CSV table of C-alpha atoms in Angstrom, one decimal:
chain,number,residue,atom,x,y,z
F,1,MET,CA,-11.4,10.1,18.6
F,2,LEU,CA,-9.4,11.2,22.6
F,3,GLY,CA,-12.6,9.3,23.4
F,4,ALA,CA,-12.0,5.9,21.9
F,5,PHE,CA,-8.7,5.8,23.5
F,6,ALA,CA,-9.8,7.0,27.0
F,7,ASP,CA,-11.6,3.3,27.5
F,8,PRO,CA,-9.7,1.3,29.7
F,9,VAL,CA,-9.8,-1.4,27.1
F,10,MET,CA,-7.9,0.5,24.0
F,11,VAL,CA,-4.7,0.7,26.6
F,12,ARG,CA,-3.1,-1.6,24.0
F,13,GLN,CA,-4.4,-0.6,20.8
F,14,ALA,CA,-1.9,2.2,20.4
F,15,GLY,CA,2.1,1.3,20.5
F,16,GLU,CA,1.8,5.2,23.2
F,17,PRO,CA,-1.2,6.4,25.2
F,18,VAL,CA,-3.1,7.9,23.3
F,19,VAL,CA,-4.3,10.8,26.1
F,20,THR,CA,-3.6,13.8,24.3
F,21,LEU,CA,-4.1,15.7,21.5
F,22,PRO,CA,-0.6,15.7,20.3
F,23,ALA,CA,-0.9,12.0,20.8
F,24,ALA,CA,-3.9,11.5,18.7
F,25,ARG,CA,-1.8,13.5,16.0
F,26,ARG,CA,0.6,11.4,16.1
F,27,TRP,CA,-1.1,8.2,15.7
F,28,LEU,CA,-3.0,9.8,13.1
F,29,ALA,CA,0.5,10.7,11.6
F,30,ASP,CA,1.2,7.3,11.6
F,31,ARG,CA,-1.0,5.9,9.7
F,32,ALA,CA,-0.5,8.0,7.2
F,33,ARG,CA,2.9,7.6,6.9
F,34,GLN,CA,1.9,3.0,6.8
F,35,TRP,CA,-0.6,4.1,3.8
F,36,GLU,CA,1.9,5.9,2.3
F,37,ALA,CA,5.1,3.7,2.4
F,38,GLY,CA,1.9,0.6,1.3
F,39,SER,CA,2.4,-1.1,5.0
F,40,ALA,CA,-0.1,-1.0,6.7
F,41,PHE,CA,-3.9,1.2,5.4
F,42,ALA,CA,-6.5,1.5,8.2
F,43,PHE,CA,-9.8,2.8,8.2
F,44,ALA,CA,-12.0,4.9,10.6
F,45,VAL,CA,-15.6,2.9,11.0
F,46,VAL,CA,-17.6,6.2,11.0
F,47,ASP,CA,-21.8,6.4,11.2
F,48,GLY,CA,-24.5,7.9,9.7
F,49,ALA,CA,-23.1,11.0,11.4
F,50,ASP,CA,-19.4,10.9,10.5
F,51,ALA,CA,-19.4,9.6,14.2
F,52,VAL,CA,-16.0,7.3,14.7
F,53,LEU,CA,-17.2,3.8,16.1
F,54,GLY,CA,-14.3,2.0,15.3
F,55,ASN,CA,-11.5,1.8,13.2
F,56,VAL,CA,-10.4,-0.9,10.7
F,57,ALA,CA,-6.9,-1.8,9.6
F,58,VAL,CA,-5.0,-4.4,7.3
F,59,GLY,CA,-1.3,-4.2,8.3
F,60,ALA,CA,1.7,-6.2,8.1
F,61,VAL,CA,1.1,-5.9,4.7
F,62,ASP,CA,3.9,-8.1,2.4
F,63,LEU,CA,3.0,-7.1,-1.2
F,64,ARG,CA,5.4,-10.1,-2.3
F,65,HIS,CA,2.9,-13.0,-1.0
F,66,ARG,CA,0.0,-10.5,-1.0
F,67,THR,CA,-0.8,-11.3,2.5
F,68,GLY,CA,-2.0,-8.5,5.4
F,69,TRP,CA,-2.6,-8.7,8.8
F,70,VAL,CA,-6.6,-7.2,9.8
F,71,SER,CA,-7.0,-5.7,13.2
F,72,TYR,CA,-10.0,-3.7,14.5
F,73,TRP,CA,-11.5,-2.0,17.6
F,74,THR,CA,-14.7,-0.3,18.5
F,75,VAL,CA,-15.6,2.6,20.6
F,76,ALA,CA,-17.7,0.9,23.8
F,77,ALA,CA,-21.3,2.9,22.0
F,78,ALA,CA,-20.6,0.4,19.3
F,79,ARG,CA,-20.1,-2.6,20.2
F,80,GLY,CA,-22.0,-5.3,20.1
F,81,ARG,CA,-23.8,-4.1,17.2
F,82,GLY,CA,-22.0,-5.7,14.8
F,83,VAL,CA,-19.9,-2.5,14.1
F,84,ALA,CA,-16.1,-4.4,13.4
F,85,SER,CA,-17.7,-7.7,11.3
F,86,ALA,CA,-18.9,-5.2,9.6
F,87,GLY,CA,-15.3,-3.0,9.2
F,88,CYS,CA,-13.8,-6.3,8.9
F,89,ARG,CA,-16.0,-7.6,6.0
F,90,ALA,CA,-15.2,-4.2,4.1
F,91,VAL,CA,-11.7,-3.9,4.7
F,92,ALA,CA,-11.4,-7.6,3.8
F,93,SER,CA,-13.2,-6.8,0.5
F,94,TRP,CA,-10.9,-3.9,0.3
F,95,ALA,CA,-7.7,-5.8,0.5
F,96,PHE,CA,-9.3,-8.4,-2.0
F,97,GLU,CA,-10.4,-6.2,-4.6
F,98,ASP,CA,-8.5,-3.0,-4.2
F,99,ALA,CA,-5.3,-3.3,-3.0
F,100,GLY,CA,-4.5,-6.8,-4.5
F,101,LEU,CA,-3.8,-9.2,-1.7
F,102,PHE,CA,-4.9,-13.0,-1.4
F,103,ARG,CA,-4.6,-13.8,2.3
F,104,LEU,CA,-5.3,-12.1,5.5
F,105,GLU,CA,-4.6,-12.9,8.4
F,106,LEU,CA,-5.9,-12.1,12.0
F,107,GLY,CA,-5.5,-13.5,15.8
F,108,HIS,CA,-7.3,-13.1,19.5
F,109,ARG,CA,-6.3,-14.3,22.7
F,110,VAL,CA,-8.1,-17.7,23.3
F,111,ASN,CA,-10.0,-15.7,26.5
F,112,ASN,CA,-11.6,-13.0,23.8
F,113,PRO,CA,-14.8,-14.9,22.7
F,114,VAL,CA,-16.3,-11.3,21.4
F,115,SER,CA,-13.7,-11.3,19.2
F,116,CYS,CA,-13.6,-14.8,17.6
F,117,ARG,CA,-17.3,-14.3,17.3
F,118,VAL,CA,-15.8,-11.0,14.9
F,119,ALA,CA,-14.0,-12.9,13.4
F,120,ARG,CA,-16.2,-15.3,12.0
F,121,ALA,CA,-18.5,-13.3,11.4
F,122,ALA,CA,-16.3,-11.4,8.9
F,123,GLY,CA,-15.3,-15.1,7.7
F,124,PHE,CA,-12.3,-15.1,8.9
F,125,ALA,CA,-11.9,-19.2,9.3
F,126,VAL,CA,-9.8,-20.9,12.3
F,127,GLU,CA,-6.3,-22.4,11.4
F,128,GLY,CA,-5.0,-22.7,14.7
F,129,ILE,CA,-3.3,-21.8,18.2
F,130,GLN,CA,-0.4,-19.9,18.2
F,131,ARG,CA,1.2,-20.7,22.0
F,132,ARG,CA,2.1,-18.0,23.8
F,133,LYS,CA,2.2,-15.4,21.4
F,134,LEU,CA,1.3,-12.3,23.6
F,135,GLU,CA,2.9,-11.1,26.7
F,136,TYR,CA,0.4,-8.2,28.3
F,137,ASP,CA,1.5,-7.5,31.8
F,138,GLY,CA,4.1,-9.9,32.1
F,139,VAL,CA,1.3,-13.0,31.3
F,140,ARG,CA,1.3,-14.8,28.4
F,141,HIS,CA,-1.3,-15.5,26.0
F,142,ASP,CA,-2.0,-18.2,23.0
F,143,VAL,CA,-3.7,-16.8,20.2
F,144,GLU,CA,-6.2,-18.5,17.8
F,145,LEU,CA,-5.5,-17.8,14.5
F,146,HIS,CA,-8.3,-16.9,11.9
F,147,ALA,CA,-7.5,-16.4,8.1
F,148,ARG,CA,-9.6,-15.6,4.9
F,149,LEU,CA,-8.2,-16.1,1.3
F,150,ALA,CA,-9.1,-13.9,-1.7
F,151,THR,CA,-11.0,-17.8,-3.7
F,152,ASP,CA,-12.9,-17.9,-0.1
F,153,ALA,CA,-17.2,-17.3,-0.2
F,154,VAL,CA,-18.3,-14.0,1.0
F,155,PRO,CA,-20.3,-14.6,4.3
F,156,PRO,CA,-23.9,-13.1,4.0
F,157,PRO,CA,-24.6,-10.7,6.1
F,158,PRO,CA,-25.5,-11.3,9.8
F,159,VAL,CA,-28.5,-11.6,10.6
F,160,ARG,CA,-29.8,-9.4,13.2
F,161,PRO,CA,-33.2,-10.7,15.9
F,162,GLY,CA,-36.3,-8.8,14.3
F,163,ARG,CA,-39.3,-9.0,16.3
F,164,THR,CA,-42.1,-11.0,15.6
F,165,SER,CA,-45.6,-11.4,15.4
F,166,GLY,CA,-47.4,-14.1,17.7
F,167,GLY,CA,-50.9,-15.4,17.1
């Protein structure tokens, strides 16, 4: 896990830098406390050898309205392989079927087309722009909001380009 947070892209994925073993333990303990409180549910995304490829979570859980906020990240080696969208699809299924949520939201900066592709591939429909919602390094960013409902059709698995034989 420390390797994942060493990636400069990961700086904004945690409330504090996760660059030491005690910081990693605090990050994991925070996830466990949130799970126990029912306020957020985080899952590791792993490969067949249990190597961590990323994380998907449903946070900001509101049981009264049965809503949650989906977030995700992947390690550098997993990017571009469909790991994030597969994780989001899986966490959405879990949230609807096991946690009883009805509506899931996620958002990304409008200048992040990769996150937009992840959201769409996971079945999250675009709902609009939240103007200047996030601030990083003194710069405000618009956020595109996506949502998926328990009643939405399950998106088909993505088609991976394969080799074809010519003739």
